[in-house]
mmCIF file of C-alpha atoms in Angstrom:
data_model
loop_
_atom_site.group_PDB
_atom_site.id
_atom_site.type_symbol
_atom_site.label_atom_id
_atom_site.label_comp_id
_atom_site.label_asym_id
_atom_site.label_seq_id
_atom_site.Cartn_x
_atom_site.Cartn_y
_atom_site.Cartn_z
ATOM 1 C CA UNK A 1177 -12.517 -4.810 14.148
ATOM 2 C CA UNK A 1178 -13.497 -7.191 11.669
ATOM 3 C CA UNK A 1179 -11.144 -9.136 9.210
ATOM 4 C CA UNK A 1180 -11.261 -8.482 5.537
ATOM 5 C CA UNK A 1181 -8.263 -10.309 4.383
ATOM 6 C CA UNK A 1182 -6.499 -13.517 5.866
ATOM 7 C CA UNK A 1183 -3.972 -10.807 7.489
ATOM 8 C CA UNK A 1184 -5.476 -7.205 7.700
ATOM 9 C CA UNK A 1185 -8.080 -6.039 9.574
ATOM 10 C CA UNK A 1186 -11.138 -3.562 8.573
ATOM 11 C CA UNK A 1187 -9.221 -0.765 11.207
ATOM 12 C CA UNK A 1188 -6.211 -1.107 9.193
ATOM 13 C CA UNK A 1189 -7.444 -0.222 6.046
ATOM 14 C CA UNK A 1190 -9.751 2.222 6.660
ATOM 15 C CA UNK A 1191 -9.002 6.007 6.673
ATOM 16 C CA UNK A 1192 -7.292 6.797 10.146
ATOM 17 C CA UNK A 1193 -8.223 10.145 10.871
ATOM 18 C CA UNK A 1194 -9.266 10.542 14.332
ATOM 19 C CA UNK A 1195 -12.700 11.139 15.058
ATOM 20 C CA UNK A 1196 -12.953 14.604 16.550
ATOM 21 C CA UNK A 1197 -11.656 15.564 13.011
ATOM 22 C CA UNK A 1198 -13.026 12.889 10.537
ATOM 23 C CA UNK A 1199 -16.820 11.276 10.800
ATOM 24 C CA UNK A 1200 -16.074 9.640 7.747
ATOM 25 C CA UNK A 1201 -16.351 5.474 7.396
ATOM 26 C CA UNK A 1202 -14.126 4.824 4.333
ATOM 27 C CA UNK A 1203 -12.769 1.780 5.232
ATOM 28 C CA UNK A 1204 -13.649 -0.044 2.122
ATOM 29 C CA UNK A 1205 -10.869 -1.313 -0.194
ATOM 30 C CA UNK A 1206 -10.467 -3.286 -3.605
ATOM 31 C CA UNK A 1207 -10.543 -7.028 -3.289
ATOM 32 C CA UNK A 1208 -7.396 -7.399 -5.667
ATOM 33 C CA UNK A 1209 -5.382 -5.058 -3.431
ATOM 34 C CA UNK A 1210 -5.660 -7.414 -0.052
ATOM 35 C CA UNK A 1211 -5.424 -10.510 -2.217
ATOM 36 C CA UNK A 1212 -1.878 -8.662 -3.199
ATOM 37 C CA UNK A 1213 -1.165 -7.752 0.277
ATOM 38 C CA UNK A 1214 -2.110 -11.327 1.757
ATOM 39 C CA UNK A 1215 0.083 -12.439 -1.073
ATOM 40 C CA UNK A 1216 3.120 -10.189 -0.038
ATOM 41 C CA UNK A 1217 2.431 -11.251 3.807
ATOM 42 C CA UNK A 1218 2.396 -14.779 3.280
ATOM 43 C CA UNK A 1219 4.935 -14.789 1.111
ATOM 44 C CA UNK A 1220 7.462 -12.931 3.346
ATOM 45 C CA UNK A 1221 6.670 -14.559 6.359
ATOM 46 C CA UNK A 1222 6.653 -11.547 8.496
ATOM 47 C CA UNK A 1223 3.753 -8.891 9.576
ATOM 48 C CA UNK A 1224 3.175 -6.069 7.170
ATOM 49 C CA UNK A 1225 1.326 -3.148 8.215
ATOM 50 C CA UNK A 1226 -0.573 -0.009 5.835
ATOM 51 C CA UNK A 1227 0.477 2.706 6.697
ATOM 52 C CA UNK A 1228 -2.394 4.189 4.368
ATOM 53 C CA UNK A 1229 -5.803 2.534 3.113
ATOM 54 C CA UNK A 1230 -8.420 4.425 1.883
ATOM 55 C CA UNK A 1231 -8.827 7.795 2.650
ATOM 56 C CA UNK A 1232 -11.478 10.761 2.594
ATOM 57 C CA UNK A 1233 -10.704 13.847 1.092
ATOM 58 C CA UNK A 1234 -9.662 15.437 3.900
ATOM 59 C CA UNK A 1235 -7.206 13.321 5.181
ATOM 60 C CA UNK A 1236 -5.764 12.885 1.870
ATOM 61 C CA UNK A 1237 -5.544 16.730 2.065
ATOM 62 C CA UNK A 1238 -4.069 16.660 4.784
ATOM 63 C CA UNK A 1239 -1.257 13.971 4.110
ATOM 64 C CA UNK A 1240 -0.452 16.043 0.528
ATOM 65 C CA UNK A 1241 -2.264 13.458 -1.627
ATOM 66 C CA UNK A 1242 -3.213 14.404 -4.771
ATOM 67 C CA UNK A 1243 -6.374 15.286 -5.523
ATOM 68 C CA UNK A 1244 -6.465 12.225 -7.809
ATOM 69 C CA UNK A 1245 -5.238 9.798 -5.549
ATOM 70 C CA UNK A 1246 -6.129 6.359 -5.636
ATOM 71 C CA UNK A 1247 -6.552 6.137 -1.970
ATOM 72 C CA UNK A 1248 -9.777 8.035 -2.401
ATOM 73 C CA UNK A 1249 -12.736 6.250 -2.894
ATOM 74 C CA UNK A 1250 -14.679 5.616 -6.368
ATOM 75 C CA UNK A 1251 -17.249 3.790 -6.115
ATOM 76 C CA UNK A 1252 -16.814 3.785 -2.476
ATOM 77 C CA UNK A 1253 -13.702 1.489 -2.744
ATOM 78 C CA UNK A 1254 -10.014 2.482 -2.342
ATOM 79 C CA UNK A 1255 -7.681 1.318 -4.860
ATOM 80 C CA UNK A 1256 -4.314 1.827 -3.109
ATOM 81 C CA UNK A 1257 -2.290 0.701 0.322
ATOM 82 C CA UNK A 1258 0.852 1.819 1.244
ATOM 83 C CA UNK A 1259 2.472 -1.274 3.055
ATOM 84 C CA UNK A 1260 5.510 -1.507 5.168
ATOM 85 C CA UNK A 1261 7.013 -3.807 7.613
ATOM 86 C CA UNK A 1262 5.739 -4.245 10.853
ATOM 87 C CA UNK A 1263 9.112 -4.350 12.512
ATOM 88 C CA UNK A 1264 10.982 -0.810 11.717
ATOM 89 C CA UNK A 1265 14.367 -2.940 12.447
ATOM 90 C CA UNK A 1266 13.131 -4.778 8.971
ATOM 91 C CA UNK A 1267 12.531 -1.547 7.161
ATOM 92 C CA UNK A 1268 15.855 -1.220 5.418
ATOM 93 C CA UNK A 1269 17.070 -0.714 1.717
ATOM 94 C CA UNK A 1270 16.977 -4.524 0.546
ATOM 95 C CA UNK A 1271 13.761 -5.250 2.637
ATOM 96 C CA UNK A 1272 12.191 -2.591 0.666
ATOM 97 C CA UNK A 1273 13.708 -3.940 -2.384
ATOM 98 C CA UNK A 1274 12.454 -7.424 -1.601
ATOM 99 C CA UNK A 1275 8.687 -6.333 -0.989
ATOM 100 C CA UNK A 1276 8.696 -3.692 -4.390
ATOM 101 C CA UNK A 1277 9.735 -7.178 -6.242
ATOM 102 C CA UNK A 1278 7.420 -9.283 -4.782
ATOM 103 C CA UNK A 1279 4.208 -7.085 -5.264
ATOM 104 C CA UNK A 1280 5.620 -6.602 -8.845
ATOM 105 C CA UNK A 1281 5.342 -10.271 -9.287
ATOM 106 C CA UNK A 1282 2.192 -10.930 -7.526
ATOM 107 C CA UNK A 1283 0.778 -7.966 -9.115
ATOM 108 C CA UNK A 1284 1.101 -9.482 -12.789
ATOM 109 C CA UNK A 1285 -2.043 -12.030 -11.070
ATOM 110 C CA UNK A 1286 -4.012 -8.642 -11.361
ATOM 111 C CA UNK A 1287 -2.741 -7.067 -14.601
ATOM 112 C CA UNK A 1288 -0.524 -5.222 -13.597
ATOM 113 C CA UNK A 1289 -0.463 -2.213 -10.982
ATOM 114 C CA UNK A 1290 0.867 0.864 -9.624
ATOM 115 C CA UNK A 1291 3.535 0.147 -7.589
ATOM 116 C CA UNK A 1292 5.987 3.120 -5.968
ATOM 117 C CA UNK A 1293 9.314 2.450 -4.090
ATOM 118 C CA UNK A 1294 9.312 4.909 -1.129
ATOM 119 C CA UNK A 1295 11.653 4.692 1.709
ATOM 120 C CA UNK A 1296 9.986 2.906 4.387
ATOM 121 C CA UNK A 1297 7.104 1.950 2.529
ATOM 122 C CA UNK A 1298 5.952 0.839 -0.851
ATOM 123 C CA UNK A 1299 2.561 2.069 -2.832
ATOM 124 C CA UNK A 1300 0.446 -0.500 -4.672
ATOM 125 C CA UNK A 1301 -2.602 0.565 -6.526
ATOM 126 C CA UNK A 1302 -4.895 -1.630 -8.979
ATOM 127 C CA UNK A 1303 -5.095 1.054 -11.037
ATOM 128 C CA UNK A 1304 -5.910 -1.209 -14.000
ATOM 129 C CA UNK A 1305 -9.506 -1.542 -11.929
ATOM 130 C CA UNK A 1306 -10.128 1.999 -12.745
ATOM 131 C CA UNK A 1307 -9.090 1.973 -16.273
ATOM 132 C CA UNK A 1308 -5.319 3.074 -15.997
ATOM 133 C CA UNK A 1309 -2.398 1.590 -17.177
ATOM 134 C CA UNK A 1310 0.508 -0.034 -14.632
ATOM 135 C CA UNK A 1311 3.068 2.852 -13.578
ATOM 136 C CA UNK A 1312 6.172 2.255 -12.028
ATOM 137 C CA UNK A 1313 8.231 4.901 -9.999
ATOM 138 C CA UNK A 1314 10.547 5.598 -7.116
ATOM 139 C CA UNK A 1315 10.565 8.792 -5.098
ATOM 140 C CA UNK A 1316 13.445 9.553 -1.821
ATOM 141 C CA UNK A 1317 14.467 5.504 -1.902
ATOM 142 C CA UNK A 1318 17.811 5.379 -0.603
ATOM 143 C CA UNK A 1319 19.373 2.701 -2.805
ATOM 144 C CA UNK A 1320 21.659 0.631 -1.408
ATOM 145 C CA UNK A 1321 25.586 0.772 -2.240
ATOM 146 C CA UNK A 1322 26.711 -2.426 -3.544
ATOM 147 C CA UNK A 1323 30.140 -3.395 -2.004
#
């Protein structure tokens, strides 16, 4: 378990797919990406954690990626995380809302990235790295009611 960022660790990067099923050793990610996720981390004050790195084809496969995800590897690097809080109790609505603005922010550092607004997690990509433009979107977020 070696570090690769201030906060995140080689292990939590890499592509999780247990061993009887996977032999693979992606565990390689884009430098911009952990500078953004240090960023968020230090930012916030709290522990994030990826729930996806960089992944082989397989496990993308078998999480429903698309076969032109940005978790998989060119050039042997990974150009996306998904990050989330570490604490589900901090997982809500305006937490999510919070970390989507802050890796927006950070992210102009970088030219700009791909950032999705998911539930309990949020996607950044340096897609720019690859030649793509910044994308924003927001898929099953459940926005909060304003009172």
């Amino acid at each position: 378990m070696t570090w690769v960022s201030k906060w995140f660790k080689a292990s939590e990067v890499a592509c999780d797919r247990p061993a009887s099923q996977c032999d693979c050793s992606e565990e390689t990610v884009h430098p911009a990406l952990l500078d953004l996720a240090d960023g968020a981390r230090t930012e916030l004050g709290v522990p994030l954690v990826v729930f996806s790195g960089v992944r082989c084809s397989e496990k993308n496969k078998a999480v429903g990626g698309r076969p032109s995800s940005l978790h998989l590897p060119r050039d042997g690097v990974g150009h996306a995380l998904d990050l989330s809080y570490a604490r589900r109790s901090l997982r809500t609505p305006v937490n999510m809302l919070r970390l989507y603005t802050l890796l927006e922010s950070l992210s102009r550092q970088h030219g700009g990235c791909g950032i999705g607004l998911y539930g309990t997690f949020v996607h950044i990509d340096v897609r720019p790295k690859v030649g793509m433009k910044p994308a924003r979107w927001q898929e099953r977020f459940p926005w909060p009611r304003l009172s």
